Short mmCIF file of C-alpha atoms in Angstrom, two decimals:
data_model
loop_
_atom_site.label_atom_id
_atom_site.label_comp_id
_atom_site.label_asym_id
_atom_site.label_seq_id
_atom_site.Cartn_x
_atom_site.Cartn_y
_atom_site.Cartn_z
CA MET A 1 -30.14 -14.56 37.30
CA THR A 2 -29.16 -11.80 34.87
CA ALA A 3 -25.51 -11.10 34.07
CA THR A 4 -25.78 -7.72 35.79
CA ALA A 5 -27.12 -9.25 38.98
CA GLY A 6 -24.35 -11.85 38.84
CA TYR A 7 -21.76 -9.09 38.54
CA GLY A 8 -23.27 -7.29 41.54
CA GLN A 9 -23.03 -10.47 43.62
CA ALA A 10 -19.42 -10.98 42.50
CA LEU A 11 -18.54 -7.47 43.67
CA ASP A 12 -20.40 -8.00 46.96
CA LEU A 13 -18.04 -10.89 47.75
CA ILE A 14 -15.09 -8.49 47.59
CA THR A 15 -16.50 -5.37 49.22
CA ARG A 16 -17.61 -7.40 52.28
CA VAL A 17 -13.95 -7.86 53.26
CA GLY A 18 -12.82 -5.31 55.86
CA GLY A 19 -10.47 -2.65 54.49
CA VAL A 20 -11.72 -2.90 50.90
CA ARG A 21 -12.71 0.55 49.59
CA GLY A 22 -14.21 -0.69 46.38
CA ALA A 23 -14.39 -3.38 43.75
CA MET A 24 -14.74 -3.19 40.00
CA LEU A 25 -15.09 -5.31 36.91
CA VAL A 26 -13.08 -3.79 34.08
CA SER A 27 -12.85 -4.65 30.40
CA ALA A 28 -9.16 -5.53 30.00
CA GLU A 29 -9.09 -4.62 26.33
CA ASP A 30 -10.93 -1.27 26.53
CA GLY A 31 -10.09 -0.14 30.05
CA ILE A 32 -13.68 0.82 30.72
CA VAL A 33 -15.83 -0.01 33.74
CA VAL A 34 -18.24 -2.95 33.39
CA ALA A 35 -19.55 -2.82 36.97
CA GLU A 36 -18.41 -1.09 40.14
CA GLN A 37 -19.06 -0.72 43.86
CA LEU A 38 -16.81 2.07 45.07
CA MET A 39 -16.62 4.33 48.09
CA GLU A 40 -16.99 8.03 47.43
CA GLY A 41 -13.80 9.73 46.27
CA ILE A 42 -12.47 6.88 44.14
CA LYS A 43 -12.49 7.75 40.45
CA GLY A 44 -13.60 4.48 38.89
CA SER A 45 -12.93 5.41 35.27
CA ALA A 46 -9.33 6.39 36.08
CA VAL A 47 -8.66 3.21 38.07
CA ALA A 48 -10.18 1.11 35.28
CA ALA A 49 -8.19 2.74 32.46
CA LEU A 50 -4.89 2.58 34.30
CA ALA A 51 -5.42 -0.96 35.65
CA ALA A 52 -6.20 -2.23 32.15
CA SER A 53 -3.15 -0.48 30.72
CA LEU A 54 -0.99 -2.01 33.42
CA ALA A 55 -2.55 -5.44 32.86
CA THR A 56 -1.69 -5.31 29.15
CA ARG A 57 1.93 -4.45 29.87
CA LEU A 58 2.20 -7.05 32.62
CA ARG A 59 0.79 -9.73 30.33
CA ARG A 60 3.43 -8.93 27.73
CA ALA A 61 6.17 -8.95 30.36
CA MET A 62 5.01 -12.31 31.71
CA GLU A 63 4.83 -13.77 28.21
CA ALA A 64 8.31 -12.43 27.41
CA ALA A 65 9.62 -13.97 30.62
CA GLY A 66 8.07 -17.29 29.61
CA VAL A 67 6.11 -17.69 32.84
CA GLY A 68 2.61 -17.72 31.34
CA ALA A 69 -0.41 -15.58 32.10
CA SER A 70 -0.67 -13.71 35.39
CA LEU A 71 -3.22 -15.06 37.86
CA PHE A 72 -3.13 -12.36 40.51
CA TRP A 73 -1.26 -9.12 41.12
CA HIS A 74 -0.97 -6.85 44.10
CA LEU A 75 0.37 -3.29 44.07
CA GLN A 76 1.11 -1.84 47.46
CA ALA A 77 1.31 1.94 47.86
CA GLU A 78 1.68 4.21 50.90
CA GLY A 79 -2.02 5.04 51.05
CA GLY A 80 -3.57 1.83 49.81
CA ALA A 81 -3.37 -1.18 47.57
CA LEU A 82 -4.65 -2.36 44.22
CA LEU A 83 -5.35 -6.08 43.81
CA VAL A 84 -6.31 -7.60 40.47
CA VAL A 85 -7.33 -11.01 39.12
CA PRO A 86 -7.64 -11.31 35.31
CA THR A 87 -10.29 -13.71 33.98
CA PRO A 88 -10.09 -15.80 30.79
CA ASN A 89 -12.96 -13.84 29.18
CA GLY A 90 -11.07 -10.53 29.27
CA ILE A 91 -12.51 -9.05 32.47
CA LEU A 92 -10.29 -7.78 35.27
CA VAL A 93 -11.61 -8.16 38.81
CA VAL A 94 -10.16 -5.22 40.71
CA ALA A 95 -10.12 -4.32 44.40
CA VAL A 96 -9.01 -0.99 45.85
CA ALA A 97 -8.08 -1.46 49.50
CA GLU A 98 -6.56 0.10 52.63
CA PRO A 99 -2.80 -0.46 53.03
CA ASP A 100 -3.27 -2.87 55.95
CA VAL A 101 -5.98 -5.02 54.34
CA ASN A 102 -5.86 -8.80 54.69
CA VAL A 103 -4.40 -9.51 51.24
CA GLY A 104 -4.94 -13.26 51.47
CA LEU A 105 -8.64 -12.85 52.13
CA VAL A 106 -9.11 -10.29 49.36
CA ARG A 107 -7.25 -12.57 46.94
CA LEU A 108 -9.56 -15.43 47.84
CA GLU A 109 -12.66 -13.32 47.22
CA LEU A 110 -11.23 -11.91 43.97
CA LEU A 111 -10.67 -15.47 42.72
CA ARG A 112 -14.23 -16.43 43.72
CA ALA A 113 -15.60 -13.37 41.96
CA ALA A 114 -13.54 -14.23 38.88
CA GLU A 115 -15.19 -17.68 38.81
CA VAL A 116 -18.62 -16.04 38.89
CA VAL A 117 -17.70 -13.57 36.14
CA GLY A 118 -15.62 -15.87 33.99
CA MET B 1 6.23 12.56 15.49
CA SER B 2 5.12 15.83 13.92
CA THR B 3 3.40 18.92 15.26
CA ARG B 4 1.60 21.56 13.24
CA ALA B 5 -0.67 24.33 14.49
CA VAL B 6 -2.52 27.22 12.97
CA GLU B 7 -3.73 28.15 16.46
CA GLN B 8 -0.67 28.02 18.72
CA TRP B 9 -2.65 27.89 21.99
CA THR B 10 -3.78 24.36 21.12
CA LEU B 11 -0.27 22.90 21.04
CA GLU B 12 0.67 22.39 24.68
CA PRO B 13 -2.57 20.58 25.59
CA LEU B 14 -2.25 18.35 22.49
CA VAL B 15 1.36 17.36 23.19
CA LYS B 16 0.49 16.54 26.82
CA PHE B 17 -2.55 14.51 25.78
CA VAL B 18 -0.70 12.39 23.20
CA LYS B 19 2.02 11.61 25.71
CA GLU B 20 -0.34 10.68 28.54
CA ALA B 21 -2.99 8.78 26.58
CA GLY B 22 -0.50 6.96 24.37
CA ALA B 23 -2.41 8.18 21.33
CA ARG B 24 -1.02 7.94 17.82
CA LEU B 25 -2.41 11.22 16.51
CA VAL B 26 -4.73 13.98 17.63
CA LEU B 27 -6.32 16.59 15.36
CA VAL B 28 -8.23 19.64 16.49
CA MET B 29 -10.55 21.10 13.88
CA THR B 30 -13.56 23.30 13.42
CA SER B 31 -16.99 21.78 12.90
CA ALA B 32 -16.46 22.52 9.18
CA GLY B 33 -13.40 20.24 9.15
CA GLN B 34 -10.71 22.94 9.01
CA VAL B 35 -7.67 21.62 10.88
CA LEU B 36 -6.39 24.00 13.57
CA ALA B 37 -3.67 21.76 14.97
CA GLN B 38 -2.25 18.26 14.85
CA HIS B 39 0.26 16.32 16.91
CA GLY B 40 1.49 12.75 16.58
CA PHE B 41 2.34 10.27 13.84
CA SER B 42 0.47 11.50 10.78
CA ARG B 43 2.35 9.85 7.91
CA ALA B 44 -0.07 6.94 7.60
CA MET B 45 -3.07 9.25 7.38
CA ASP B 46 -4.26 11.94 5.01
CA VAL B 47 -4.90 14.54 7.69
CA MET B 48 -7.15 16.78 5.62
CA SER B 49 -9.37 13.89 4.54
CA ALA B 50 -9.51 12.51 8.07
CA ALA B 51 -10.55 15.91 9.41
CA ALA B 52 -13.23 16.36 6.77
CA LEU B 53 -14.61 12.85 7.37
CA GLY B 54 -14.46 13.29 11.16
CA ALA B 55 -16.36 16.56 10.93
CA ALA B 56 -18.93 14.88 8.67
CA ILE B 57 -19.44 12.05 11.18
CA MET B 58 -19.95 14.58 13.97
CA ALA B 59 -22.39 16.56 11.81
CA SER B 60 -24.37 13.37 11.07
CA THR B 61 -24.62 12.37 14.72
CA ASP B 62 -25.49 15.92 15.75
CA GLU B 63 -28.39 15.75 13.33
CA ILE B 64 -29.50 12.36 14.68
CA ALA B 65 -29.40 13.83 18.19
CA ARG B 66 -31.41 16.84 16.98
CA GLN B 67 -34.04 14.55 15.47
CA LEU B 68 -34.22 12.66 18.75
CA GLN B 69 -34.62 16.04 20.48
CA GLN B 70 -31.48 15.38 22.51
CA PRO B 71 -28.33 17.48 23.05
CA PRO B 72 -25.43 16.52 20.73
CA PHE B 73 -23.65 13.26 21.58
CA ALA B 74 -20.56 13.90 23.67
CA ALA B 75 -18.22 11.45 21.96
CA LEU B 76 -18.00 8.65 19.43
CA ASN B 77 -15.61 5.73 19.28
CA HIS B 78 -14.89 3.52 16.29
CA GLN B 79 -12.76 0.50 17.07
CA GLY B 80 -11.10 -1.90 14.69
CA ASP B 81 -8.75 -4.85 15.17
CA LYS B 82 -5.64 -2.78 15.76
CA HIS B 83 -6.67 0.85 15.82
CA GLY B 84 -9.40 3.03 17.23
CA ILE B 85 -10.71 6.48 16.40
CA PHE B 86 -12.28 8.69 19.05
CA LEU B 87 -14.23 11.82 18.09
CA ALA B 88 -15.57 14.39 20.52
CA GLY B 89 -16.63 18.02 20.72
CA VAL B 90 -14.72 20.51 22.86
CA LYS B 91 -16.10 23.87 24.06
CA THR B 92 -13.50 26.64 23.75
CA GLY B 93 -13.29 30.40 23.52
CA ARG B 94 -13.18 29.86 19.76
CA GLY B 95 -16.52 28.06 19.85
CA ARG B 96 -17.15 24.33 19.61
CA LEU B 97 -14.18 22.47 18.14
CA ILE B 98 -13.83 18.79 17.29
CA ALA B 99 -11.00 16.56 18.41
CA LEU B 100 -10.16 13.41 16.47
CA VAL B 101 -7.89 10.96 18.27
CA ALA B 102 -6.35 7.95 16.51
CA TYR B 103 -4.90 5.31 18.82
CA ASP B 104 -3.31 1.88 18.55
CA LEU B 105 -4.89 -0.81 20.69
CA ASP B 106 -1.40 -2.11 21.50
CA ALA B 107 -0.37 1.14 23.13
CA SER B 108 -3.61 2.63 24.42
CA SER B 109 -7.27 1.90 25.01
CA LEU B 110 -10.64 3.60 24.91
CA GLY B 111 -10.52 3.97 28.69
CA LEU B 112 -7.18 5.78 28.60
CA VAL B 113 -8.28 8.04 25.75
CA GLN B 114 -11.54 8.90 27.54
CA LEU B 115 -9.73 9.49 30.81
CA PHE B 116 -7.16 11.91 29.44
CA PHE B 117 -9.58 13.49 26.99
CA GLU B 118 -11.42 15.08 29.93
CA GLN B 119 -8.16 16.84 30.83
CA LEU B 120 -7.50 17.78 27.19
CA ALA B 121 -10.94 19.40 26.94
CA ALA B 122 -10.33 21.35 30.15
CA ASP B 123 -6.83 22.40 29.02
CA LEU B 124 -8.07 23.56 25.61
CA GLN B 125 -10.87 25.52 27.21
CA ALA B 126 -8.43 27.17 29.63
CA ALA B 127 -5.86 27.94 26.92
CA SER B 128 -8.26 29.31 24.31
CA PRO B 129 -8.53 33.09 23.83
CA LYS B 130 -11.58 34.22 25.80
CA ASP B 131 -12.39 37.55 24.22
CA SER B 132 -12.00 36.57 20.61
CA VAL B 133 -14.72 37.65 18.24
CA PRO B 134 -14.99 35.60 15.05
CA LYS B 135 -13.23 37.57 12.35
CA GLN B 136 -15.12 38.67 9.31
CA VAL B 137 -13.63 36.85 6.36
CA LEU B 138 -12.80 39.28 3.60
CA ALA B 139 -12.22 38.03 0.09
CA ALA B 140 -8.91 39.88 0.01
CA ASP B 141 -7.67 38.09 3.14
CA PHE B 142 -9.14 34.68 2.40
CA GLU B 143 -6.55 33.43 -0.06
CA ARG B 144 -3.62 34.68 2.03
CA GLU B 145 -5.03 33.14 5.25
CA LEU B 146 -5.79 29.87 3.50
CA SER B 147 -2.28 29.79 2.05
CA ASP B 148 -0.74 30.56 5.48
CA SER B 149 -2.80 27.81 7.12
CA LEU B 150 -1.86 25.22 4.50
CA ASN B 151 1.80 26.19 4.72
CA THR B 152 1.72 25.78 8.49
CA LEU B 153 -0.06 22.42 8.34
CA PHE B 154 2.14 20.98 5.62
CA GLY B 155 5.34 22.55 6.95
CA ARG B 156 6.22 24.46 3.81
#
């Protein structure tokens, strides 16, 4: 299986969950999209750039707090949610979801996808 | 942080871009390498040399694109350990200009620069004078205009 096909399967795991509007693999260092499966209307490049920027700042905050690397983060907004799992090889697995999505299930699938990618 | 502009209409878009993208420095120049405006931290860089080299890189890649019978490349990114340089063409009422963005990898990323560069290009296009006709350069005016431009850029 090629890396690209593997990435597609990793994203499939996430987008199958009800309430997920899209899933992406993002280069944490560059903030650019590696692979994506998004519903129409979501600007992937913007989500990727801002998620990577946030991930960098969060990593520094976690290190400063002495609690180690972040394993999962969830940002809840009025109109939706952003859920992210960083992988050891510098890829962020990102899900954009409805506000009432089953966070536990999405987290599980993000972690599975991270294993495939990482 | 310093700001210099020969063409005042470029300033507001540049200031906004540097703030949003977390860039270190942005230069706007002609395809010949003449700097029209700069905003950001420029002390570590010889702005005139950077502009000339940036314009030369763009000219080289434009020629490669021409030989490949393709339209000019939209943007180029050079990334080092700590810093990156992003070069791209911008269509304006003053013709095609070149933007050179220097950014620190600690504070920004290629994704952020690319994201906000789209807005910068749109802002520059909207702000540029639409009905301007390129002025004929007269020998009598050349030295005075060159001197004015250098004074503006170096803050003399």
